[in-house]
Amino acid sequence: MSIWLRQHGFALGSALIHLRKAPGSFLFNILVVAIALALPFTGLTLLNNVRPMSEQMSVDPELSVFMKQDTPREQAAGIAGSLRAVVKDAKIVFVPREKALEQLKDKSGLNDVISTLGENPLPDSYIIKLDAFQSAAEGAAIDGIADQMRALPGVESVQVDSAWVKRLAALLGVLRLALLLLAATLGTVVVAVVFNTIRLQVMTQREEILVSKLIGATDAYIHRPFYYSGALLGLCAGGVALGAVALALRPLNTAIAEFARLYASEFQLAPLEPLAMAGLLALSAGLGLVGALLSVQRHLARLN
């Protein structure tokens, strides 16, 4: 074990010495790889902040049944039995017009504007909560249920309130797929950059490698420093990319705070968890290692 550790320590030291000889080239490669990694890291951070909000939203289909303005309270309250006949297992909540007005005042903050209207402009209504969609056919059946409710006496309109939540979930699914494709594409770019960087190192150290082989150096002994160089390049670039994303969150949060304040919200973008950051750094180092491995296997084989 001590011999193995000593060999890897020597390989890491050799990689650092070579990088110190050409710091400008190494820093430029870090910048190129960091730019490629920053895009998927930013997308992952945004999705990680939006996902909890979408999970907290109810995706159960919900119907709002609005009565006609001139419908007597007794008739409006008595239509619950007819609604129950249409949707037997649903939860039906009657919302008097007075309660609806109070809720509007509490949520909108437009008390003065509403007060100038004089009489209450809101009708009595029902909130009907159904079970979540289990299939596309069940989702399409909601339109049929809404049509049956519109035909009931005294009903002015019926609105499906949870359809937008389904659209949001579908949109997040598309964004996740787009992020995955973007990450795969830019990951390939990272591997290509590291591949070319290690190729140049191999060409620069060609004579040194040939001399090492003549005195009995094994392939593993020769390959290890290049592997460490690729992994260090990926690791440093990942750290720079995460730092750039963290810095970008500050001006973004300033703009978001002003926008969220208009909706009485305190939403802010938060950086990734430390464990997630560690995973991304490991992934960055792994991409660098893959690029170095492919380059070493290809170009050192020619020297043999």
PDB file of C-alpha atoms in Angstrom:
ATOM      1  CA  MET A   1       0.000   0.000   0.000  1.00  0.00           C
ATOM      2  CA  SER A   2       2.842   2.422   0.849  1.00  0.00           C
ATOM      3  CA  ILE A   3       4.456   1.751  -2.552  1.00  0.00           C
ATOM      4  CA  TRP A   4       1.131   2.374  -4.306  1.00  0.00           C
ATOM      5  CA  LEU A   5       0.608   5.637  -2.438  1.00  0.00           C
ATOM      6  CA  ARG A   6       4.170   6.728  -3.150  1.00  0.00           C
ATOM      7  CA  GLN A   7       3.722   6.041  -6.866  1.00  0.00           C
ATOM      8  CA  HIS A   8       0.511   8.061  -7.045  1.00  0.00           C
ATOM      9  CA  GLY A   9       2.033  10.844  -4.970  1.00  0.00           C
ATOM     10  CA  PHE A  10       4.941  11.027  -7.411  1.00  0.00           C
ATOM     11  CA  ALA A  11       2.511  11.072 -10.376  1.00  0.00           C
ATOM     12  CA  LEU A  12       0.516  13.902  -8.808  1.00  0.00           C
ATOM     13  CA  GLY A  13       3.702  15.855  -8.116  1.00  0.00           C
ATOM     14  CA  SER A  14       4.858  15.357 -11.717  1.00  0.00           C
ATOM     15  CA  ALA A  15       1.514  16.626 -12.993  1.00  0.00           C
ATOM     16  CA  LEU A  16       1.723  19.729 -10.791  1.00  0.00           C
ATOM     17  CA  ILE A  17       5.293  20.428 -11.894  1.00  0.00           C
ATOM     18  CA  HIS A  18       4.283  20.235 -15.565  1.00  0.00           C
ATOM     19  CA  LEU A  19       1.292  22.532 -14.987  1.00  0.00           C
ATOM     20  CA  ARG A  20       3.531  25.010 -13.179  1.00  0.00           C
ATOM     21  CA  LYS A  21       5.804  25.146 -16.225  1.00  0.00           C
ATOM     22  CA  ALA A  22       2.931  26.377 -18.441  1.00  0.00           C
ATOM     23  CA  PRO A  23       0.462  28.182 -16.136  1.00  0.00           C
ATOM     24  CA  GLY A  24      -0.950  30.395 -18.906  1.00  0.00           C
ATOM     25  CA  SER A  25      -2.006  27.468 -21.061  1.00  0.00           C
ATOM     26  CA  PHE A  26      -3.463  25.649 -18.045  1.00  0.00           C
ATOM     27  CA  LEU A  27      -5.478  28.699 -16.926  1.00  0.00           C
ATOM     28  CA  PHE A  28      -6.793  29.249 -20.448  1.00  0.00           C
ATOM     29  CA  ASN A  29      -7.937  25.626 -20.650  1.00  0.00           C
ATOM     30  CA  ILE A  30      -9.604  25.965 -17.250  1.00  0.00           C
ATOM     31  CA  LEU A  31     -11.507  29.005 -18.533  1.00  0.00           C
ATOM     32  CA  VAL A  32     -12.680  27.196 -21.671  1.00  0.00           C
ATOM     33  CA  VAL A  33     -13.851  24.127 -19.756  1.00  0.00           C
ATOM     34  CA  ALA A  34     -15.448  26.267 -17.016  1.00  0.00           C
ATOM     35  CA  ILE A  35     -17.546  28.137 -19.601  1.00  0.00           C
ATOM     36  CA  ALA A  36     -18.776  24.815 -20.970  1.00  0.00           C
ATOM     37  CA  LEU A  37     -19.628  23.552 -17.468  1.00  0.00           C
ATOM     38  CA  ALA A  38     -21.251  26.793 -16.272  1.00  0.00           C
ATOM     39  CA  LEU A  39     -24.270  26.452 -18.574  1.00  0.00           C
ATOM     40  CA  PRO A  40     -25.515  23.064 -17.296  1.00  0.00           C
ATOM     41  CA  PHE A  41     -24.571  24.013 -13.712  1.00  0.00           C
ATOM     42  CA  THR A  42     -26.737  27.144 -14.019  1.00  0.00           C
ATOM     43  CA  GLY A  43     -29.634  25.174 -15.474  1.00  0.00           C
ATOM     44  CA  LEU A  44     -29.374  22.597 -12.703  1.00  0.00           C
ATOM     45  CA  THR A  45     -29.406  25.348 -10.062  1.00  0.00           C
ATOM     46  CA  LEU A  46     -32.521  26.953 -11.566  1.00  0.00           C
ATOM     47  CA  LEU A  47     -34.369  23.638 -11.819  1.00  0.00           C
ATOM     48  CA  ASN A  48     -33.361  22.751  -8.273  1.00  0.00           C
ATOM     49  CA  ASN A  49     -34.998  25.977  -7.057  1.00  0.00           C
ATOM     50  CA  VAL A  50     -38.173  25.600  -9.142  1.00  0.00           C
ATOM     51  CA  ARG A  51     -38.736  21.885  -8.409  1.00  0.00           C
ATOM     52  CA  PRO A  52     -39.843  22.318  -4.747  1.00  0.00           C
ATOM     53  CA  MET A  53     -42.383  24.935  -5.827  1.00  0.00           C
ATOM     54  CA  SER A  54     -43.882  22.641  -8.455  1.00  0.00           C
ATOM     55  CA  GLU A  55     -44.028  19.721  -6.017  1.00  0.00           C
ATOM     56  CA  GLN A  56     -45.920  21.817  -3.451  1.00  0.00           C
ATOM     57  CA  MET A  57     -48.575  22.715  -6.008  1.00  0.00           C
ATOM     58  CA  SER A  58     -51.564  20.451  -6.139  1.00  0.00           C
ATOM     59  CA  VAL A  59     -51.886  18.581  -9.419  1.00  0.00           C
ATOM     60  CA  ASP A  60     -55.342  17.266  -8.581  1.00  0.00           C
ATOM     61  CA  PRO A  61     -57.866  18.611 -11.097  1.00  0.00           C
ATOM     62  CA  GLU A  62     -60.055  21.271  -9.561  1.00  0.00           C
ATOM     63  CA  LEU A  63     -63.271  22.767 -10.941  1.00  0.00           C
ATOM     64  CA  SER A  64     -64.758  26.145 -10.041  1.00  0.00           C
ATOM     65  CA  VAL A  65     -68.517  26.375 -10.622  1.00  0.00           C
ATOM     66  CA  PHE A  66     -69.825  29.967 -10.678  1.00  0.00           C
ATOM     67  CA  MET A  67     -73.528  30.621 -10.198  1.00  0.00           C
ATOM     68  CA  LYS A  68     -75.461  33.355 -11.978  1.00  0.00           C
ATOM     69  CA  GLN A  69     -75.428  36.676 -10.162  1.00  0.00           C
ATOM     70  CA  ASP A  70     -79.212  36.753  -9.642  1.00  0.00           C
ATOM     71  CA  THR A  71     -79.492  33.156  -8.399  1.00  0.00           C
ATOM     72  CA  PRO A  72     -81.132  33.043  -4.930  1.00  0.00           C
ATOM     73  CA  ARG A  73     -78.949  31.742  -2.107  1.00  0.00           C
ATOM     74  CA  GLU A  74     -81.307  28.820  -1.435  1.00  0.00           C
ATOM     75  CA  GLN A  75     -81.124  27.663  -5.057  1.00  0.00           C
ATOM     76  CA  ALA A  76     -77.347  28.126  -5.162  1.00  0.00           C
ATOM     77  CA  ALA A  77     -76.880  26.091  -1.985  1.00  0.00           C
ATOM     78  CA  GLY A  78     -79.341  23.426  -3.144  1.00  0.00           C
ATOM     79  CA  ILE A  79     -77.474  22.649  -6.361  1.00  0.00           C
ATOM     80  CA  ALA A  80     -74.873  20.696  -4.368  1.00  0.00           C
ATOM     81  CA  GLY A  81     -76.955  17.541  -4.754  1.00  0.00           C
ATOM     82  CA  SER A  82     -76.950  17.896  -8.544  1.00  0.00           C
ATOM     83  CA  LEU A  83     -73.184  18.396  -8.531  1.00  0.00           C
ATOM     84  CA  ARG A  84     -72.777  15.318  -6.353  1.00  0.00           C
ATOM     85  CA  ALA A  85     -74.709  13.305  -8.924  1.00  0.00           C
ATOM     86  CA  VAL A  86     -72.217  14.323 -11.620  1.00  0.00           C
ATOM     87  CA  VAL A  87     -69.062  13.678  -9.538  1.00  0.00           C
ATOM     88  CA  LYS A  88     -69.843  11.171  -6.789  1.00  0.00           C
ATOM     89  CA  ASP A  89     -66.417  10.834  -5.140  1.00  0.00           C
ATOM     90  CA  ALA A  90     -65.317  14.467  -5.337  1.00  0.00           C
ATOM     91  CA  LYS A  91     -64.925  16.935  -2.495  1.00  0.00           C
ATOM     92  CA  ILE A  92     -67.447  19.777  -2.962  1.00  0.00           C
ATOM     93  CA  VAL A  93     -67.025  23.077  -1.077  1.00  0.00           C
ATOM     94  CA  PHE A  94     -69.618  25.864  -1.266  1.00  0.00           C
ATOM     95  CA  VAL A  95     -68.107  29.370  -1.277  1.00  0.00           C
ATOM     96  CA  PRO A  96     -70.645  32.139  -0.518  1.00  0.00           C
ATOM     97  CA  ARG A  97     -70.131  35.383  -2.356  1.00  0.00           C
ATOM     98  CA  GLU A  98     -69.359  37.207   0.901  1.00  0.00           C
ATOM     99  CA  LYS A  99     -66.540  34.823   1.730  1.00  0.00           C
ATOM    100  CA  ALA A 100     -65.186  35.062  -1.805  1.00  0.00           C
ATOM    101  CA  LEU A 101     -65.057  38.856  -1.501  1.00  0.00           C
ATOM    102  CA  GLU A 102     -63.161  38.657   1.800  1.00  0.00           C
ATOM    103  CA  GLN A 103     -60.653  36.246   0.284  1.00  0.00           C
ATOM    104  CA  LEU A 104     -60.168  38.578  -2.665  1.00  0.00           C
ATOM    105  CA  LYS A 105     -59.472  41.500  -0.344  1.00  0.00           C
ATOM    106  CA  ASP A 106     -56.964  39.495   1.695  1.00  0.00           C
ATOM    107  CA  LYS A 107     -55.011  38.187  -1.286  1.00  0.00           C
ATOM    108  CA  SER A 108     -55.099  41.124  -3.683  1.00  0.00           C
ATOM    109  CA  GLY A 109     -54.489  44.036  -1.311  1.00  0.00           C
ATOM    110  CA  LEU A 110     -56.988  46.134  -3.292  1.00  0.00           C
ATOM    111  CA  ASN A 111     -59.346  46.929  -0.437  1.00  0.00           C
ATOM    112  CA  ASP A 112     -59.848  50.562  -1.478  1.00  0.00           C
ATOM    113  CA  VAL A 113     -60.585  49.675  -5.092  1.00  0.00           C
ATOM    114  CA  ILE A 114     -63.043  46.932  -4.127  1.00  0.00           C
ATOM    115  CA  SER A 115     -64.787  49.227  -1.665  1.00  0.00           C
ATOM    116  CA  THR A 116     -65.578  51.722  -4.452  1.00  0.00           C
ATOM    117  CA  LEU A 117     -67.548  49.051  -6.320  1.00  0.00           C
ATOM    118  CA  GLY A 118     -70.431  49.325  -3.886  1.00  0.00           C
ATOM    119  CA  GLU A 119     -72.227  45.994  -3.907  1.00  0.00           C
ATOM    120  CA  ASN A 120     -70.455  42.661  -4.080  1.00  0.00           C
ATOM    121  CA  PRO A 121     -69.769  41.799  -7.765  1.00  0.00           C
ATOM    122  CA  LEU A 122     -68.840  38.173  -7.031  1.00  0.00           C
ATOM    123  CA  PRO A 123     -71.320  35.272  -7.380  1.00  0.00           C
ATOM    124  CA  ASP A 124     -71.762  32.233  -5.155  1.00  0.00           C
ATOM    125  CA  SER A 125     -69.546  29.393  -6.274  1.00  0.00           C
ATOM    126  CA  TYR A 126     -68.438  25.824  -5.650  1.00  0.00           C
ATOM    127  CA  ILE A 127     -64.921  24.389  -5.530  1.00  0.00           C
ATOM    128  CA  ILE A 128     -64.864  20.752  -6.647  1.00  0.00           C
ATOM    129  CA  LYS A 129     -61.670  18.769  -6.046  1.00  0.00           C
ATOM    130  CA  LEU A 130     -61.287  15.563  -8.049  1.00  0.00           C
ATOM    131  CA  ASP A 131     -58.718  12.793  -7.881  1.00  0.00           C
ATOM    132  CA  ALA A 132     -55.442  13.232  -9.795  1.00  0.00           C
ATOM    133  CA  PHE A 133     -55.307  12.208 -13.448  1.00  0.00           C
ATOM    134  CA  GLN A 134     -54.290   8.584 -13.810  1.00  0.00           C
ATOM    135  CA  SER A 135     -54.413   8.530 -17.618  1.00  0.00           C
ATOM    136  CA  ALA A 136     -54.950  10.780 -20.606  1.00  0.00           C
ATOM    137  CA  ALA A 137     -58.521   9.437 -20.955  1.00  0.00           C
ATOM    138  CA  GLU A 138     -59.347  10.524 -17.401  1.00  0.00           C
ATOM    139  CA  GLY A 139     -57.871  13.927 -18.103  1.00  0.00           C
ATOM    140  CA  ALA A 140     -60.070  14.301 -21.194  1.00  0.00           C
ATOM    141  CA  ALA A 141     -63.140  13.269 -19.141  1.00  0.00           C
ATOM    142  CA  ILE A 142     -62.835  16.500 -17.118  1.00  0.00           C
ATOM    143  CA  ASP A 143     -64.165  18.453 -20.111  1.00  0.00           C
ATOM    144  CA  GLY A 144     -67.242  16.224 -20.191  1.00  0.00           C
ATOM    145  CA  ILE A 145     -67.840  16.753 -16.469  1.00  0.00           C
ATOM    146  CA  ALA A 146     -67.539  20.513 -16.931  1.00  0.00           C
ATOM    147  CA  ASP A 147     -70.100  20.422 -19.774  1.00  0.00           C
ATOM    148  CA  GLN A 148     -72.589  18.532 -17.574  1.00  0.00           C
ATOM    149  CA  MET A 149     -72.203  21.114 -14.823  1.00  0.00           C
ATOM    150  CA  ARG A 150     -72.720  24.012 -17.214  1.00  0.00           C
ATOM    151  CA  ALA A 151     -76.102  22.515 -18.146  1.00  0.00           C
ATOM    152  CA  LEU A 152     -77.359  22.681 -14.529  1.00  0.00           C
ATOM    153  CA  PRO A 153     -79.895  25.441 -13.750  1.00  0.00           C
ATOM    154  CA  GLY A 154     -78.393  28.608 -12.299  1.00  0.00           C
ATOM    155  CA  VAL A 155     -74.798  27.822 -13.371  1.00  0.00           C
ATOM    156  CA  GLU A 156     -73.090  30.696 -15.191  1.00  0.00           C
ATOM    157  CA  SER A 157     -69.706  29.119 -15.981  1.00  0.00           C
ATOM    158  CA  VAL A 158     -67.370  26.274 -15.044  1.00  0.00           C
ATOM    159  CA  GLN A 159     -63.601  26.686 -14.974  1.00  0.00           C
ATOM    160  CA  VAL A 160     -60.885  24.004 -14.775  1.00  0.00           C
ATOM    161  CA  ASP A 161     -58.394  25.525 -12.337  1.00  0.00           C
ATOM    162  CA  SER A 162     -55.594  22.930 -12.234  1.00  0.00           C
ATOM    163  CA  ALA A 163     -54.883  22.501 -15.932  1.00  0.00           C
ATOM    164  CA  TRP A 164     -52.044  25.048 -15.738  1.00  0.00           C
ATOM    165  CA  VAL A 165     -50.325  22.959 -13.071  1.00  0.00           C
ATOM    166  CA  LYS A 166     -50.217  20.045 -15.496  1.00  0.00           C
ATOM    167  CA  ARG A 167     -48.778  22.353 -18.126  1.00  0.00           C
ATOM    168  CA  LEU A 168     -46.122  23.522 -15.659  1.00  0.00           C
ATOM    169  CA  ALA A 169     -45.176  19.923 -14.833  1.00  0.00           C
ATOM    170  CA  ALA A 170     -44.930  19.121 -18.554  1.00  0.00           C
ATOM    171  CA  LEU A 171     -42.807  22.239 -19.125  1.00  0.00           C
ATOM    172  CA  LEU A 172     -40.435  21.245 -16.313  1.00  0.00           C
ATOM    173  CA  GLY A 173     -40.132  17.804 -17.888  1.00  0.00           C
ATOM    174  CA  VAL A 174     -39.152  19.382 -21.213  1.00  0.00           C
ATOM    175  CA  LEU A 175     -36.626  21.631 -19.458  1.00  0.00           C
ATOM    176  CA  ARG A 176     -35.086  18.648 -17.661  1.00  0.00           C
ATOM    177  CA  LEU A 177     -34.678  16.808 -20.968  1.00  0.00           C
ATOM    178  CA  ALA A 178     -33.207  19.906 -22.620  1.00  0.00           C
ATOM    179  CA  LEU A 179     -30.785  20.312 -19.701  1.00  0.00           C
ATOM    180  CA  LEU A 180     -29.759  16.662 -19.982  1.00  0.00           C
ATOM    181  CA  LEU A 181     -29.060  17.029 -23.716  1.00  0.00           C
ATOM    182  CA  LEU A 182     -27.156  20.264 -23.102  1.00  0.00           C
ATOM    183  CA  ALA A 183     -25.098  18.640 -20.350  1.00  0.00           C
ATOM    184  CA  ALA A 184     -24.292  15.662 -22.589  1.00  0.00           C
ATOM    185  CA  THR A 185     -23.227  17.959 -25.436  1.00  0.00           C
ATOM    186  CA  LEU A 186     -21.067  20.213 -23.276  1.00  0.00           C
ATOM    187  CA  GLY A 187     -19.661  17.190 -21.457  1.00  0.00           C
ATOM    188  CA  THR A 188     -18.431  15.972 -24.825  1.00  0.00           C
ATOM    189  CA  VAL A 189     -16.860  19.397 -25.374  1.00  0.00           C
ATOM    190  CA  VAL A 190     -15.071  19.119 -22.022  1.00  0.00           C
ATOM    191  CA  VAL A 191     -13.704  15.686 -22.900  1.00  0.00           C
ATOM    192  CA  ALA A 192     -12.541  17.000 -26.298  1.00  0.00           C
ATOM    193  CA  VAL A 193     -10.741  19.990 -24.735  1.00  0.00           C
ATOM    194  CA  VAL A 194      -8.966  17.791 -22.193  1.00  0.00           C
ATOM    195  CA  PHE A 195      -8.166  15.260 -24.921  1.00  0.00           C
ATOM    196  CA  ASN A 196      -6.419  17.924 -27.001  1.00  0.00           C
ATOM    197  CA  THR A 197      -4.641  19.394 -23.957  1.00  0.00           C
ATOM    198  CA  ILE A 198      -3.179  16.036 -22.949  1.00  0.00           C
ATOM    199  CA  ARG A 199      -2.228  15.346 -26.570  1.00  0.00           C
ATOM    200  CA  LEU A 200      -0.113  18.492 -26.585  1.00  0.00           C
ATOM    201  CA  GLN A 201       1.504  17.440 -23.297  1.00  0.00           C
ATOM    202  CA  VAL A 202       2.354  14.029 -24.728  1.00  0.00           C
ATOM    203  CA  MET A 203       3.909  15.616 -27.800  1.00  0.00           C
ATOM    204  CA  THR A 204       5.898  18.049 -25.630  1.00  0.00           C
ATOM    205  CA  GLN A 205       7.252  15.259 -23.400  1.00  0.00           C
ATOM    206  CA  ARG A 206       7.866  12.771 -26.219  1.00  0.00           C
ATOM    207  CA  GLU A 207      11.632  12.505 -25.729  1.00  0.00           C
ATOM    208  CA  GLU A 208      11.268  12.242 -21.953  1.00  0.00           C
ATOM    209  CA  ILE A 209       8.728   9.427 -22.366  1.00  0.00           C
ATOM    210  CA  LEU A 210      11.011   7.525 -24.768  1.00  0.00           C
ATOM    211  CA  VAL A 211      13.948   7.791 -22.380  1.00  0.00           C
ATOM    212  CA  SER A 212      11.774   6.577 -19.494  1.00  0.00           C
ATOM    213  CA  LYS A 213      10.776   3.524 -21.523  1.00  0.00           C
ATOM    214  CA  LEU A 214      14.406   2.752 -22.317  1.00  0.00           C
ATOM    215  CA  ILE A 215      15.311   2.614 -18.627  1.00  0.00           C
ATOM    216  CA  GLY A 216      12.361   0.304 -17.831  1.00  0.00           C
ATOM    217  CA  ALA A 217       9.439   2.573 -16.881  1.00  0.00           C
ATOM    218  CA  THR A 218       6.089   0.801 -17.134  1.00  0.00           C
ATOM    219  CA  ASP A 219       3.124   2.150 -19.084  1.00  0.00           C
ATOM    220  CA  ALA A 220       1.197   2.752 -15.849  1.00  0.00           C
ATOM    221  CA  TYR A 221       4.100   4.803 -14.446  1.00  0.00           C
ATOM    222  CA  ILE A 222       4.154   6.975 -17.588  1.00  0.00           C
ATOM    223  CA  HIS A 223       0.378   7.326 -17.879  1.00  0.00           C
ATOM    224  CA  ARG A 224      -0.443   8.380 -14.303  1.00  0.00           C
ATOM    225  CA  PRO A 225       0.823  11.999 -14.467  1.00  0.00           C
ATOM    226  CA  PHE A 226      -1.306  12.643 -17.544  1.00  0.00           C
ATOM    227  CA  TYR A 227      -4.353  11.175 -15.824  1.00  0.00           C
ATOM    228  CA  TYR A 228      -3.823  13.508 -12.869  1.00  0.00           C
ATOM    229  CA  SER A 229      -3.364  16.474 -15.219  1.00  0.00           C
ATOM    230  CA  GLY A 230      -6.728  15.787 -16.868  1.00  0.00           C
ATOM    231  CA  ALA A 231      -8.508  15.256 -13.550  1.00  0.00           C
ATOM    232  CA  LEU A 232      -6.998  18.444 -12.085  1.00  0.00           C
ATOM    233  CA  LEU A 233      -8.065  20.404 -15.156  1.00  0.00           C
ATOM    234  CA  GLY A 234     -11.648  19.153 -14.822  1.00  0.00           C
ATOM    235  CA  LEU A 235     -11.699  19.702 -11.044  1.00  0.00           C
ATOM    236  CA  CYS A 236     -10.400  23.281 -11.242  1.00  0.00           C
ATOM    237  CA  ALA A 237     -12.768  24.117 -14.101  1.00  0.00           C
ATOM    238  CA  GLY A 238     -15.705  22.723 -12.122  1.00  0.00           C
ATOM    239  CA  GLY A 239     -14.762  24.877  -9.140  1.00  0.00           C
ATOM    240  CA  VAL A 240     -14.527  27.992 -11.329  1.00  0.00           C
ATOM    241  CA  ALA A 241     -17.901  27.197 -12.921  1.00  0.00           C
ATOM    242  CA  LEU A 242     -19.598  26.761  -9.533  1.00  0.00           C
ATOM    243  CA  GLY A 243     -18.031  30.002  -8.313  1.00  0.00           C
ATOM    244  CA  ALA A 244     -19.296  31.851 -11.393  1.00  0.00           C
ATOM    245  CA  VAL A 245     -22.822  30.494 -10.848  1.00  0.00           C
ATOM    246  CA  ALA A 246     -22.734  31.533  -7.169  1.00  0.00           C
ATOM    247  CA  LEU A 247     -21.643  35.066  -8.129  1.00  0.00           C
ATOM    248  CA  ALA A 248     -24.355  35.296 -10.795  1.00  0.00           C
ATOM    249  CA  LEU A 249     -27.047  34.470  -8.215  1.00  0.00           C
ATOM    250  CA  ARG A 250     -26.493  37.783  -6.409  1.00  0.00           C
ATOM    251  CA  PRO A 251     -27.640  40.159  -9.190  1.00  0.00           C
ATOM    252  CA  LEU A 252     -30.309  37.657 -10.210  1.00  0.00           C
ATOM    253  CA  ASN A 253     -31.732  37.578  -6.688  1.00  0.00           C
ATOM    254  CA  THR A 254     -31.788  41.378  -6.585  1.00  0.00           C
ATOM    255  CA  ALA A 255     -33.930  41.475  -9.726  1.00  0.00           C
ATOM    256  CA  ILE A 256     -36.080  38.528  -8.585  1.00  0.00           C
ATOM    257  CA  ALA A 257     -36.722  40.133  -5.178  1.00  0.00           C
ATOM    258  CA  GLU A 258     -38.215  43.224  -6.814  1.00  0.00           C
ATOM    259  CA  PHE A 259     -40.403  41.083  -9.054  1.00  0.00           C
ATOM    260  CA  ALA A 260     -41.482  38.693  -6.270  1.00  0.00           C
ATOM    261  CA  ARG A 261     -42.393  41.608  -4.009  1.00  0.00           C
ATOM    262  CA  LEU A 262     -45.162  42.545  -6.446  1.00  0.00           C
ATOM    263  CA  TYR A 263     -46.744  39.137  -5.728  1.00  0.00           C
ATOM    264  CA  ALA A 264     -46.164  39.275  -1.945  1.00  0.00           C
ATOM    265  CA  SER A 265     -43.515  36.565  -2.234  1.00  0.00           C
ATOM    266  CA  GLU A 266     -39.983  36.231  -0.852  1.00  0.00           C
ATOM    267  CA  PHE A 267     -38.717  33.764  -3.452  1.00  0.00           C
ATOM    268  CA  GLN A 268     -34.942  33.693  -3.846  1.00  0.00           C
ATOM    269  CA  LEU A 269     -32.585  31.491  -5.820  1.00  0.00           C
ATOM    270  CA  ALA A 270     -30.453  29.392  -3.490  1.00  0.00           C
ATOM    271  CA  PRO A 271     -27.138  27.746  -4.420  1.00  0.00           C
ATOM    272  CA  LEU A 272     -26.895  23.988  -4.629  1.00  0.00           C
ATOM    273  CA  GLU A 273     -26.408  21.898  -1.498  1.00  0.00           C
ATOM    274  CA  PRO A 274     -22.784  21.117  -0.548  1.00  0.00           C
ATOM    275  CA  LEU A 275     -23.307  17.446  -1.376  1.00  0.00           C
ATOM    276  CA  ALA A 276     -24.597  18.351  -4.857  1.00  0.00           C
ATOM    277  CA  MET A 277     -21.624  20.670  -5.387  1.00  0.00           C
ATOM    278  CA  ALA A 278     -19.245  17.895  -4.367  1.00  0.00           C
ATOM    279  CA  GLY A 279     -20.955  15.589  -6.857  1.00  0.00           C
ATOM    280  CA  LEU A 280     -20.567  18.141  -9.660  1.00  0.00           C
ATOM    281  CA  LEU A 281     -16.891  18.616  -8.811  1.00  0.00           C
ATOM    282  CA  ALA A 282     -16.407  14.854  -8.905  1.00  0.00           C
ATOM    283  CA  LEU A 283     -18.222  14.720 -12.246  1.00  0.00           C
ATOM    284  CA  SER A 284     -16.010  17.498 -13.632  1.00  0.00           C
ATOM    285  CA  ALA A 285     -12.876  15.678 -12.501  1.00  0.00           C
ATOM    286  CA  GLY A 286     -14.267  12.461 -14.000  1.00  0.00           C
ATOM    287  CA  LEU A 287     -14.809  14.129 -17.386  1.00  0.00           C
ATOM    288  CA  GLY A 288     -11.235  15.412 -17.286  1.00  0.00           C
ATOM    289  CA  LEU A 289      -9.997  11.942 -16.411  1.00  0.00           C
ATOM    290  CA  VAL A 290     -11.945  10.384 -19.299  1.00  0.00           C
ATOM    291  CA  GLY A 291     -10.488  12.908 -21.755  1.00  0.00           C
ATOM    292  CA  ALA A 292      -6.971  12.228 -20.463  1.00  0.00           C
ATOM    293  CA  LEU A 293      -7.500   8.466 -20.579  1.00  0.00           C
ATOM    294  CA  LEU A 294      -8.655   8.535 -24.202  1.00  0.00           C
ATOM    295  CA  SER A 295      -5.823  10.829 -25.246  1.00  0.00           C
ATOM    296  CA  VAL A 296      -3.108   8.839 -23.466  1.00  0.00           C
ATOM    297  CA  GLN A 297      -4.345   5.501 -24.788  1.00  0.00           C
ATOM    298  CA  ARG A 298      -4.392   6.869 -28.333  1.00  0.00           C
ATOM    299  CA  HIS A 299      -1.171   8.857 -28.533  1.00  0.00           C
ATOM    300  CA  LEU A 300       1.137   6.888 -26.264  1.00  0.00           C
ATOM    301  CA  ALA A 301       0.203   3.723 -28.150  1.00  0.00           C
ATOM    302  CA  ARG A 302       1.858   5.273 -31.211  1.00  0.00           C
ATOM    303  CA  LEU A 303       5.116   5.703 -29.295  1.00  0.00           C
ATOM    304  CA  ASN A 304       5.123   1.996 -28.507  1.00  0.00           C
TER     305      ASN A 304
END
